[in-house]
Amino acid sequence: MFLCRKRAELMESIRTYKPTVSSVPQARVLLIGQVGAGKSSFFNAINSVFRGHVTSQAIAGSSSTSLTTQFRTYSVKAGREGKPLPIILCDTMGLEDSKGAGLDVEDISSILKGHMPNCYQFNPAAPLHAETHGYQKSPAVKDKIHCVAYVIDASKVSIMPPKLEEKMEVIRIPQLVLLTKVDEACPLVKDDLRNIYKSGYIKDLMQEVSVRLGVPLSCVVPVKNYSGELELDLNADILLLSAVIQMLRFVDNYFDDLSDRLSSVECKD
């Protein structure tokens, strides 16, 4: 009963969220990470929670090359006929270690600044440029990215390549880390998802990610996406919804920083 109430409260908090900047109807969160880390699966999982059953709108899988080849913006609806939630999840091509493969650093910059159109076809050999069809020359605040979520496979933290970390260094806006596949990384968690914060192994992984990516430990959020399941799980839902709440808090940080910078400019004038 408590878990059902907790899930309902988290869902309601997300449904009723309003960005603090009136010109922004929906917060935009960029999902970024290695091939197969679970970016598309995270959107599918959130969509599943609000639909009330497991769905797979975004293409997801375990291929060695990125199944996502376009920049996609996904709106989650509260039920089949419900209103879109006040958050848009932006899905990208997977990051790869080698140069000229996977998501390009220049493309990351274009996405953050709001220049990249929805359904843009990625080309690792030739990043987006101003003459590309659909390029947004003068993006508004509502078109930009307000929070970045690094999606990292918990079972592959130790083999995360250094060049990947270099690609991540271009990002200078509020960011958090989604640590996915925690059940595959730890038998204790696989047995019971409620052991997630009791697992010393998961705590160590969170600490390692925090150090390697230079983010506070509180910014590393463990989640379990839906993959082979046919039914929703309350404990998984609460982890997923808590991650979205954390994203929205980071979005608020972005808007607070924007407001501070605008106030500073006005003071100088």
Short mmCIF file of N, CA, C and O in Angstrom, two decimals, residues 71 113 133 138 148 191 208 218 251-252:
data_model
loop_
_atom_site.label_atom_id
_atom_site.label_comp_id
_atom_site.label_asym_id
_atom_site.label_seq_id
_atom_site.Cartn_x
_atom_site.Cartn_y
_atom_site.Cartn_z
N PHE A 71 18.39 12.10 -34.05
CA PHE A 71 18.10 12.86 -32.84
C PHE A 71 16.58 12.84 -32.68
O PHE A 71 15.86 13.27 -33.57
N LYS A 113 22.65 23.69 -27.53
CA LYS A 113 22.29 25.07 -27.88
C LYS A 113 20.94 25.20 -28.57
O LYS A 113 20.47 26.30 -28.83
N HIS A 133 19.34 21.27 -43.60
CA HIS A 133 17.88 21.46 -43.60
C HIS A 133 17.33 21.32 -42.18
O HIS A 133 17.60 20.35 -41.49
N SER A 138 18.18 30.53 -34.68
CA SER A 138 18.00 31.36 -33.48
C SER A 138 17.10 30.65 -32.47
O SER A 138 15.94 31.02 -32.26
N VAL A 148 21.31 17.47 -18.61
CA VAL A 148 21.89 16.33 -19.32
C VAL A 148 21.96 15.14 -18.36
O VAL A 148 22.40 15.28 -17.22
N ASP A 191 18.03 -10.30 -6.95
CA ASP A 191 17.11 -11.07 -6.10
C ASP A 191 15.96 -10.20 -5.61
O ASP A 191 14.82 -10.65 -5.55
N GLU A 208 32.58 5.29 -7.76
CA GLU A 208 33.54 5.29 -8.88
C GLU A 208 33.08 6.20 -10.01
O GLU A 208 33.87 6.97 -10.57
N SER A 218 25.55 12.51 -5.01
CA SER A 218 24.09 12.68 -5.00
C SER A 218 23.52 12.80 -6.41
O SER A 218 22.30 12.71 -6.60
N VAL A 251 16.79 20.79 -13.80
CA VAL A 251 16.22 21.76 -14.74
C VAL A 251 16.00 23.10 -14.01
O VAL A 251 16.32 24.17 -14.53
N ASP A 252 15.45 23.02 -12.81
CA ASP A 252 15.24 24.24 -12.01
C ASP A 252 16.57 24.95 -11.75
O ASP A 252 16.65 26.19 -11.77
#
